[in-house]
Amino acid sequence: QQQVKQSPQSLIVQKGGISIINCAYENTAFDYFPWYQQFPGKGPALLIAIRPDVSEKKEGRFTISFNKSAKQFSLHIMDSQPGDSATYFCAASIIGNTPLVFGKGTRLSVIA
Amino acid sequence: GAVVSQHPSWVICKSGTSVKIECRSLDFQATTMFWYRQFPKQSLMLMATSNEGSKATYEQGVEKDKFLINHASLTLSTLTVTSAHPEDSSFYICSARDLGLAGGNEQFFGPGTRLTVL
């Protein structure tokens, strides 16, 4: 049973556009929701994370929107650049000592 | 931010041999380390969770006698793939977490180790 569902599987966005990736979770006990960026052959790097006490968090061009009632959260990349082309993973966990549960990933390609 | 290193970054070995991968937290003490494997174009699959000084907890379907994990210190965990076979070829990634850091939930990932078994 997949606890975190991520969509779309792949995404092509024009340079300067907005990239939007969505995730839905099932376990209402989750209280930590990070997004990771991974380039080919590299380990994932934390982009931004949110906890359920806020509905939105922005860091530079990256914004997480969180909807607790719908059990959904999304990543918005504003002014997308070719350098943003990577695979993005959403994840969720319960704060404390539990491992992250990852979505299946979204391959983003930003074309000029 | 916190840095996690892995060694080696890639390794090629013959079928039947054992391979050890090291994961180090360079500037913090990792109370918990995680080991993942990732196949091409797929997500990260958690293999095991290890806490310093105790036995690792393996995920269902992961053979603990094949993937030996040791977390002997707060800065070092090792994964040994014993009697490796071609189907073990994958990208192995570790991550580390310090419960005392910013609420303790952020995981810092290593750069990964590409294992190819011939």
Short mmCIF file of C-alpha atoms in Angstrom, two decimals:
data_model
loop_
_atom_site.label_atom_id
_atom_site.label_comp_id
_atom_site.label_asym_id
_atom_site.label_seq_id
_atom_site.Cartn_x
_atom_site.Cartn_y
_atom_site.Cartn_z
CA GLN A 1 0.00 0.00 0.00
CA GLN A 2 1.51 3.24 -1.15
CA GLN A 3 1.21 5.80 1.59
CA VAL A 4 2.28 8.82 -0.46
CA LYS A 5 1.00 9.20 -4.01
CA GLN A 6 2.81 11.64 -6.27
CA SER A 7 1.78 13.07 -9.61
CA PRO A 8 2.56 13.65 -12.38
CA GLN A 9 5.20 11.06 -13.14
CA SER A 10 6.87 13.45 -15.57
CA LEU A 11 6.47 17.11 -16.37
CA ILE A 12 7.72 19.39 -19.12
CA VAL A 13 7.64 23.12 -18.46
CA GLN A 14 8.87 26.04 -20.47
CA LYS A 15 11.54 28.27 -19.04
CA GLY A 16 9.96 30.94 -16.88
CA GLY A 17 6.83 28.91 -16.28
CA ILE A 18 5.45 27.43 -13.08
CA SER A 19 6.07 23.78 -12.28
CA ILE A 20 3.49 22.14 -10.03
CA ILE A 21 3.88 18.70 -8.46
CA ASN A 22 1.24 17.17 -6.24
CA CYS A 23 1.26 14.62 -3.46
CA ALA A 24 -1.46 12.97 -1.43
CA TYR A 25 -1.00 11.01 1.75
CA GLU A 26 -3.10 8.53 3.67
CA ASN A 27 -1.70 8.40 7.18
CA THR A 28 -3.20 11.25 9.21
CA ALA A 29 -0.42 10.82 11.78
CA PHE A 30 2.14 12.24 9.34
CA ASP A 31 3.31 15.63 10.51
CA TYR A 32 6.40 16.39 8.47
CA PHE A 33 6.34 16.85 4.69
CA PRO A 34 9.62 17.52 2.86
CA TRP A 35 10.43 17.82 -0.82
CA TYR A 36 13.69 16.52 -2.20
CA GLN A 37 15.49 17.29 -5.47
CA GLN A 38 17.69 14.66 -7.05
CA PHE A 39 20.02 15.01 -10.01
CA PRO A 40 21.16 11.90 -11.92
CA GLY A 41 23.81 9.95 -10.04
CA LYS A 42 23.47 12.08 -6.91
CA GLY A 43 21.78 11.69 -3.57
CA PRO A 44 18.55 13.60 -2.83
CA ALA A 45 18.88 17.10 -1.42
CA LEU A 46 16.26 18.71 0.81
CA LEU A 47 14.53 21.61 -0.93
CA ILE A 48 11.85 22.70 1.48
CA ALA A 49 9.69 21.14 4.17
CA ILE A 50 6.43 21.97 5.93
CA ARG A 51 4.55 20.94 9.03
CA PRO A 52 0.75 20.79 9.16
CA ASP A 53 0.32 23.84 11.34
CA VAL A 54 0.84 26.11 8.32
CA SER A 55 -0.85 26.07 4.92
CA GLU A 56 1.99 27.51 2.89
CA LYS A 57 5.74 27.93 3.07
CA LYS A 58 7.89 29.82 0.61
CA GLU A 59 11.63 29.74 0.13
CA GLY A 60 12.87 31.66 -2.86
CA ARG A 61 11.23 30.27 -6.00
CA PHE A 62 9.94 27.19 -4.16
CA THR A 63 6.58 27.10 -2.38
CA ILE A 64 4.82 24.27 -0.57
CA SER A 65 1.04 24.46 -0.31
CA PHE A 66 -0.52 22.20 2.30
CA ASN A 67 -4.17 21.17 2.62
CA LYS A 68 -4.65 19.18 5.79
CA SER A 69 -8.34 18.38 5.27
CA ALA A 70 -7.67 17.01 1.79
CA LYS A 71 -4.45 15.30 2.89
CA GLN A 72 -2.61 16.86 0.00
CA PHE A 73 0.46 18.99 -0.46
CA SER A 74 2.13 20.41 -3.51
CA LEU A 75 5.37 21.96 -4.68
CA HIS A 76 5.33 25.04 -6.87
CA ILE A 77 8.49 26.13 -8.66
CA MET A 78 8.12 29.68 -9.91
CA ASP A 79 10.11 31.02 -12.87
CA SER A 80 11.32 27.51 -13.69
CA GLN A 81 14.83 27.32 -15.12
CA PRO A 82 16.65 24.61 -17.12
CA GLY A 83 18.83 24.05 -14.05
CA ASP A 84 15.71 22.93 -12.18
CA SER A 85 15.48 19.88 -14.45
CA ALA A 86 15.73 16.99 -12.01
CA THR A 87 13.63 14.40 -10.26
CA TYR A 88 11.56 15.65 -7.35
CA PHE A 89 10.33 13.48 -4.52
CA CYS A 90 7.76 14.33 -1.91
CA ALA A 91 7.92 12.51 1.39
CA ALA A 92 6.16 12.28 4.71
CA SER A 93 6.94 11.08 8.18
CA ILE A 94 5.91 11.28 11.79
CA ILE A 95 8.20 13.61 13.72
CA GLY A 96 10.45 11.61 15.98
CA ASN A 97 12.31 8.54 14.93
CA THR A 98 10.32 7.20 11.99
CA PRO A 99 11.73 6.93 8.46
CA LEU A 100 10.53 9.03 5.55
CA VAL A 101 7.95 7.55 3.19
CA PHE A 102 8.70 8.70 -0.35
CA GLY A 103 6.47 9.31 -3.33
CA LYS A 104 7.48 7.72 -6.62
CA GLY A 105 9.03 10.88 -7.98
CA THR A 106 8.41 13.39 -10.77
CA ARG A 107 10.89 13.93 -13.56
CA LEU A 108 10.85 17.62 -14.40
CA SER A 109 12.28 18.93 -17.64
CA VAL A 110 12.45 22.68 -18.12
CA ILE A 111 12.94 23.58 -21.76
CA ALA A 112 14.14 26.87 -23.15
CA GLY B 1 23.84 22.35 6.35
CA ALA B 2 24.91 18.97 7.66
CA VAL B 3 27.09 16.85 5.38
CA VAL B 4 26.95 13.13 4.84
CA SER B 5 29.61 11.35 2.84
CA GLN B 6 29.69 7.89 1.30
CA HIS B 7 32.62 5.78 0.21
CA PRO B 8 33.15 4.51 -2.36
CA SER B 9 31.13 6.52 -4.84
CA TRP B 10 31.13 3.59 -7.23
CA VAL B 11 32.31 0.00 -7.13
CA ILE B 12 32.45 -2.84 -9.60
CA CYS B 13 32.85 -6.35 -8.24
CA LYS B 14 32.61 -9.95 -9.33
CA SER B 15 29.65 -12.09 -8.46
CA GLY B 16 30.09 -13.83 -5.11
CA THR B 17 32.30 -11.22 -3.51
CA SER B 18 31.37 -8.93 -0.62
CA VAL B 19 31.32 -5.16 -0.81
CA LYS B 20 31.40 -2.68 2.07
CA ILE B 21 29.95 0.81 1.76
CA GLU B 22 30.68 3.46 4.38
CA CYS B 23 28.39 6.31 5.39
CA ARG B 24 29.75 9.12 7.54
CA SER B 25 28.15 12.18 9.07
CA LEU B 26 30.91 14.78 8.86
CA ASP B 27 29.75 17.60 11.10
CA PHE B 28 27.06 16.18 13.33
CA GLN B 29 26.32 13.11 15.37
CA ALA B 30 23.84 10.83 13.67
CA THR B 31 21.70 9.06 16.20
CA THR B 32 19.90 7.32 13.36
CA MET B 33 21.04 6.31 9.90
CA PHE B 34 18.98 4.90 7.08
CA TRP B 35 20.00 2.83 4.07
CA TYR B 36 18.11 3.00 0.79
CA ARG B 37 18.50 1.43 -2.61
CA GLN B 38 17.31 3.01 -5.80
CA PHE B 39 16.88 1.38 -9.18
CA PRO B 40 16.99 3.48 -12.36
CA LYS B 41 14.08 5.87 -12.69
CA GLN B 42 12.51 4.64 -9.47
CA SER B 43 12.00 6.02 -6.02
CA LEU B 44 14.11 5.35 -2.95
CA MET B 45 13.35 2.08 -1.23
CA LEU B 46 14.15 1.94 2.47
CA MET B 47 16.23 -1.10 3.32
CA ALA B 48 16.93 -0.62 7.00
CA THR B 49 17.10 1.78 9.91
CA SER B 50 20.02 1.70 12.27
CA ASN B 51 20.49 3.36 15.61
CA GLU B 52 23.96 3.76 17.07
CA GLY B 53 24.92 0.85 19.24
CA SER B 54 21.94 -1.33 18.45
CA LYS B 55 20.90 -3.80 15.78
CA ALA B 56 19.45 -2.50 12.57
CA THR B 57 15.76 -2.81 11.81
CA TYR B 58 15.23 -4.22 8.34
CA GLU B 59 12.25 -3.58 6.09
CA GLN B 60 10.12 -6.48 4.99
CA GLY B 61 11.72 -8.41 2.16
CA VAL B 62 15.28 -7.23 2.87
CA GLU B 63 17.59 -10.09 3.81
CA LYS B 64 19.48 -9.10 6.93
CA ASP B 65 22.10 -11.81 6.40
CA LYS B 66 22.82 -10.47 2.93
CA PHE B 67 22.85 -6.77 3.76
CA LEU B 68 24.83 -6.42 6.96
CA ILE B 69 24.55 -3.06 8.66
CA ASN B 70 26.80 -1.83 11.43
CA HIS B 71 26.36 1.51 13.21
CA ALA B 72 29.24 1.36 15.65
CA SER B 73 29.64 5.08 16.23
CA LEU B 74 27.59 8.26 16.02
CA THR B 75 29.34 9.25 12.79
CA LEU B 76 29.75 5.99 10.90
CA SER B 77 27.48 3.32 9.53
CA THR B 78 28.50 0.58 7.11
CA LEU B 79 26.50 -1.57 4.73
CA THR B 80 28.09 -4.81 3.58
CA VAL B 81 26.56 -6.59 0.64
CA THR B 82 27.61 -10.20 1.13
CA SER B 83 28.00 -12.64 -1.75
CA ALA B 84 26.86 -10.01 -4.21
CA HIS B 85 25.03 -11.05 -7.37
CA PRO B 86 24.11 -9.06 -10.50
CA GLU B 87 20.60 -8.44 -9.17
CA ASP B 88 22.17 -6.51 -6.27
CA SER B 89 23.48 -3.94 -8.74
CA SER B 90 21.86 -0.68 -7.72
CA PHE B 91 22.40 2.80 -6.34
CA TYR B 92 22.76 2.65 -2.56
CA ILE B 93 22.12 5.82 -0.59
CA CYS B 94 22.44 6.46 3.11
CA SER B 95 20.92 9.23 5.14
CA ALA B 96 21.51 10.43 8.65
CA ARG B 97 19.43 12.20 11.21
CA ASP B 98 20.30 13.98 14.43
CA LEU B 99 17.36 14.08 16.80
CA GLY B 100 18.88 17.05 18.53
CA LEU B 101 18.93 19.18 15.40
CA ALA B 102 15.99 21.41 14.57
CA GLY B 103 13.38 19.02 15.91
CA GLY B 104 15.29 16.07 14.58
CA ASN B 105 13.22 15.24 11.55
CA GLU B 106 15.43 16.43 8.74
CA GLN B 107 17.33 13.67 6.99
CA PHE B 108 20.62 14.46 5.30
CA PHE B 109 21.46 12.22 2.38
CA GLY B 110 24.80 11.00 1.17
CA PRO B 111 25.82 11.23 -2.49
CA GLY B 112 25.15 7.54 -3.10
CA THR B 113 27.23 4.54 -4.14
CA ARG B 114 26.78 2.90 -7.51
CA LEU B 115 27.31 -0.87 -7.18
CA THR B 116 27.75 -2.96 -10.29
CA VAL B 117 28.09 -6.70 -9.87
CA LEU B 118 29.45 -8.56 -12.89
#
